[in-house]
Coordinates of C-alpha atoms in Angstrom, one line a residue:
M1 CA 0.1 -0.2 0.0
R2 CA 1.3 3.4 -0.9
L3 CA 1.5 6.1 1.7
K4 CA -0.5 9.3 0.7
N5 CA -1.4 12.6 2.9
T6 CA -4.7 12.1 2.7
L7 CA -5.5 16.2 3.6
E8 CA -4.5 16.4 -0.1
D9 CA -7.7 15.5 -1.5
L10 CA -9.7 17.2 1.3
V11 CA -7.8 20.5 -0.2
Y12 CA -7.9 19.8 -3.4
N13 CA -11.6 18.7 -3.5
L14 CA -12.8 22.3 -1.0
T15 CA -10.7 24.1 -3.6
D16 CA -12.3 22.7 -6.3
S17 CA -15.6 24.0 -5.2
I18 CA -14.5 27.1 -4.0
I19 CA -12.9 28.3 -7.1
S20 CA -16.0 26.9 -9.0
S21 CA -18.3 29.0 -7.2
Y22 CA -16.5 32.4 -6.6
K23 CA -17.9 35.5 -8.0
E24 CA -14.6 37.6 -8.6
D25 CA -12.9 37.2 -11.5
I26 CA -10.5 34.5 -11.0
P27 CA -8.3 32.0 -13.4
K28 CA -10.3 28.7 -13.3
N29 CA -7.6 26.5 -14.8
S30 CA -5.9 23.4 -13.5
K31 CA -2.4 25.8 -12.9
F32 CA -4.1 28.2 -10.5
K33 CA -6.1 25.7 -8.7
L34 CA -3.2 23.6 -8.0
D35 CA -1.0 26.5 -7.0
V36 CA -3.9 27.3 -4.7
V37 CA -3.6 23.7 -3.1
C38 CA 0.2 23.7 -2.7
Y39 CA -0.2 27.2 -1.2
V40 CA -2.5 25.6 1.3
L41 CA -1.0 21.9 1.8
N42 CA 2.3 24.1 2.7
R43 CA 1.3 25.5 5.2
I44 CA -0.9 22.7 7.3
L45 CA 0.7 19.5 8.6
P46 CA 0.4 16.2 6.5
E47 CA -1.7 13.0 7.3
Y48 CA -0.9 10.1 6.4
I49 CA -3.0 6.7 6.3
I50 CA -2.0 3.3 5.9
S51 CA -4.8 1.4 8.0
Y52 CA -8.2 1.5 9.3
R53 CA -7.3 2.9 12.5
G54 CA -5.8 5.9 10.5
L55 CA -8.8 6.3 8.3
I56 CA -11.3 6.1 11.5
Y57 CA -9.3 9.0 13.1
E58 CA -9.3 11.1 10.3
E59 CA -13.2 10.6 9.5
M60 CA -13.3 11.6 12.9
E61 CA -11.6 15.0 13.0
L62 CA -13.6 16.0 9.9
K63 CA -16.7 15.3 11.7
Y64 CA -16.4 16.6 14.9
D65 CA -13.5 19.2 14.6
S66 CA -15.1 22.0 13.1
Q67 CA -12.2 24.3 13.9
K68 CA -10.0 22.3 11.3
F69 CA -12.2 22.8 8.5
T70 CA -12.6 26.0 9.1
D71 CA -9.0 26.9 9.1
I72 CA -8.1 25.0 5.7
I73 CA -10.8 26.8 4.1
S74 CA -9.8 29.9 5.2
L75 CA -6.2 28.8 4.1
I76 CA -7.8 28.4 0.5
Y77 CA -9.5 32.2 0.1
D78 CA -6.0 33.6 1.5
A79 CA -4.4 31.6 -0.9
I80 CA -7.0 33.0 -4.0
R81 CA -6.2 36.5 -3.0
T82 CA -2.7 36.0 -2.7
I83 CA -2.2 33.9 -5.8
K84 CA -4.4 36.3 -8.0
S85 CA -2.4 39.5 -7.0
R86 CA 0.6 37.7 -8.2
R87 CA -1.0 36.7 -11.7
K88 CA -3.0 39.5 -12.4
E89 CA -1.8 38.9 -16.3
D90 CA -3.5 35.2 -16.2
I91 CA -7.1 35.5 -15.9
S92 CA -8.2 32.8 -18.4
D93 CA -10.0 29.9 -18.2
N94 CA -7.7 28.1 -20.6
I95 CA -3.8 28.0 -20.8
S96 CA -1.5 25.6 -22.9
E97 CA 0.1 23.5 -20.1
E98 CA -2.6 21.7 -18.1
I99 CA -1.6 19.8 -14.7
E100 CA -3.3 17.0 -13.8
W101 CA -4.1 16.3 -10.4
G102 CA -3.9 12.1 -9.9
Y103 CA -3.2 9.2 -7.9
T104 CA -0.3 6.4 -8.6
S105 CA -1.4 3.1 -9.4
I106 CA 0.1 0.1 -10.4
E107 CA -0.3 -1.7 -13.8
S108 CA -2.1 -4.6 -14.1
E109 CA -2.5 -7.6 -17.4
D110 CA -6.0 -8.0 -16.3
Y111 CA -8.6 -5.8 -16.3
I112 CA -9.4 -5.1 -12.1
F113 CA -12.5 -3.8 -10.0
N114 CA -10.9 -1.4 -7.4
F115 CA -13.0 -1.0 -4.4
P116 CA -13.2 2.4 -2.5
Q117 CA -13.0 2.5 1.5
I118 CA -16.1 2.0 3.3
I119 CA -17.2 4.3 6.2
G120 CA -20.1 4.0 8.4
Q121 CA -21.3 4.7 12.1
V122 CA -22.8 3.2 14.7
F123 CA -25.6 4.6 17.5
N124 CA -27.6 3.2 20.1
S125 CA -31.5 4.3 19.1
T126 CA -32.4 4.9 22.5
N127 CA -29.9 7.8 23.5
F128 CA -28.4 8.2 19.9
E129 CA -24.8 7.6 21.4
P130 CA -22.0 5.9 19.8
I131 CA -21.8 2.3 20.7
D132 CA -18.9 0.3 22.0
G133 CA -17.8 -2.9 21.2
A134 CA -20.3 -3.4 18.3
D135 CA -19.1 -6.0 15.9
V136 CA -19.2 -5.0 12.2
L137 CA -19.1 -8.0 9.4
L138 CA -18.9 -6.8 5.6
V139 CA -20.5 -9.8 3.4
D140 CA -21.4 -9.9 -0.2
E141 CA -24.6 -10.6 -1.7
Y142 CA -24.5 -14.2 -1.1
N143 CA -23.2 -13.8 2.8
N144 CA -19.8 -14.3 1.7
K145 CA -17.2 -12.8 4.0
I146 CA -15.0 -9.9 2.0
N147 CA -11.4 -10.0 2.1
M148 CA -9.5 -6.8 2.9
A149 CA -7.1 -5.2 0.6
S150 CA -4.4 -5.7 3.2
S151 CA -3.9 -7.0 6.5
L152 CA -4.1 -3.6 7.6
W153 CA -7.4 -3.4 7.5
K154 CA -10.1 -6.0 9.2
N155 CA -13.4 -7.6 8.7
P156 CA -15.1 -7.8 10.9
I157 CA -14.0 -4.5 13.1
Q158 CA -15.2 -3.7 16.2
T159 CA -16.2 -0.3 17.1
F160 CA -15.1 2.0 20.0
I161 CA -16.5 4.9 22.3
K162 CA -13.1 6.8 22.0
T163 CA -13.8 6.9 18.0
N164 CA -17.5 7.7 18.1
G165 CA -18.6 4.4 16.4
I166 CA -16.8 4.8 13.3
F167 CA -16.1 1.8 11.3
T168 CA -14.1 1.3 7.9
F169 CA -13.7 -1.4 5.3
W170 CA -11.1 -1.6 2.2
P171 CA -12.3 -4.7 0.0
K172 CA -9.6 -6.3 -2.1
S173 CA -9.3 -5.4 -5.5
I174 CA -10.8 -8.7 -7.8
K175 CA -10.6 -9.6 -11.5
A176 CA -13.1 -8.7 -13.6
E177 CA -15.1 -11.4 -15.7
N178 CA -14.3 -10.2 -19.0
N179 CA -10.6 -9.4 -19.4
S180 CA -10.7 -8.1 -23.2
I181 CA -12.4 -4.7 -22.2
P182 CA -13.4 -2.4 -19.3
I183 CA -17.0 -3.5 -18.0
E184 CA -19.1 -1.6 -15.7
K185 CA -20.8 -3.7 -12.8
V186 CA -23.0 -3.4 -10.0
F187 CA -21.6 -4.2 -6.7
R188 CA -24.3 -5.0 -3.6
M189 CA -22.9 -5.6 0.0
K190 CA -24.5 -5.9 3.1
I191 CA -23.0 -5.0 6.7
I192 CA -24.3 -7.2 9.7
V193 CA -24.1 -5.2 13.1
S194 CA -24.3 -7.1 16.2
K195 CA -23.5 -6.8 19.8
E196 CA -24.8 -8.4 23.1
G197 CA -27.7 -7.1 24.6
F198 CA -29.1 -5.2 21.2
L199 CA -31.2 -6.4 18.2
K200 CA -28.9 -7.2 15.1
E201 CA -29.1 -5.2 12.3
E202 CA -28.2 -5.7 9.0
K203 CA -28.1 -3.0 6.2
F204 CA -27.7 -3.6 2.3
F205 CA -26.2 -0.7 -0.1
S206 CA -25.0 -1.3 -3.9
F207 CA -22.6 1.3 -6.1
N208 CA -21.3 0.8 -9.8
L209 CA -17.6 0.2 -10.5
K210 CA -16.1 0.2 -14.0
S211 CA -12.9 -2.2 -14.5
E212 CA -9.4 -1.2 -15.4
K213 CA -6.1 -2.3 -16.2
T214 CA -4.6 -0.6 -13.0
I215 CA -4.5 -1.7 -9.2
V216 CA -5.4 1.4 -6.9
N217 CA -3.2 1.1 -4.0
Q218 CA -3.6 4.4 -1.8
I219 CA -6.6 5.8 -0.4
K220 CA -8.9 8.2 -2.9
R221 CA -11.0 10.3 -0.2
G222 CA -13.1 11.4 -3.3
D223 CA -14.1 7.7 -4.0
I224 CA -15.1 6.5 -0.3
I225 CA -18.7 5.2 0.4
N226 CA -20.0 6.8 3.3
L227 CA -22.9 4.7 4.6
E228 CA -25.8 5.6 6.7
P229 CA -25.8 5.4 10.4
V230 CA -27.0 2.2 11.7
Y231 CA -28.9 2.5 14.9
L232 CA -29.0 -0.7 17.6
A233 CA -32.2 -1.3 19.4
K234 CA -32.8 -3.4 22.3

């Protein structure tokens, strides 16, 4: 698995959204956008994730640490004003050299389905507090346990109070049935949530994937599947 500063995705997506809706006359090409991203990333501490624990803690920060989110947005606006003042001659939407924002991947001889990370949360339906010690199992539509992308990810996984009942999965990439052309497929999965003293809950969800001749080996925050919260009743 490849190390990645996951704040890159957050900053890039926020920058893209802010610039797209910016009312003043500013460049909207990729060079200006990535200049803003670099400005912000150079002023905040990086955060690296290689396991389910790291993703859980980052998700908890994004949900419950509003100041961090606010500081990043403020830096983006500072960057836009600063870079615009330095580049007054460039207000076009197009430039000859476009800079790509992408991810590293491993080339594959076969067509592969790369699964995104999956995030959810478990609460007590009585008091709406996060549940400690709930077991969450991820299975396919035939109730087969799904393998994880690496040993750093668990299935089943247990929830904890200190991480607000958040759980994460990263299913392992699989070969596509058709190895001659890329295909799209709907994947149906289910989470089974259980804890002693509570009724078991099962939640189905589905998503579309397109096969590709690459294996993605790092987290893509923009592709993460966020599940609806699960509420356990007694």
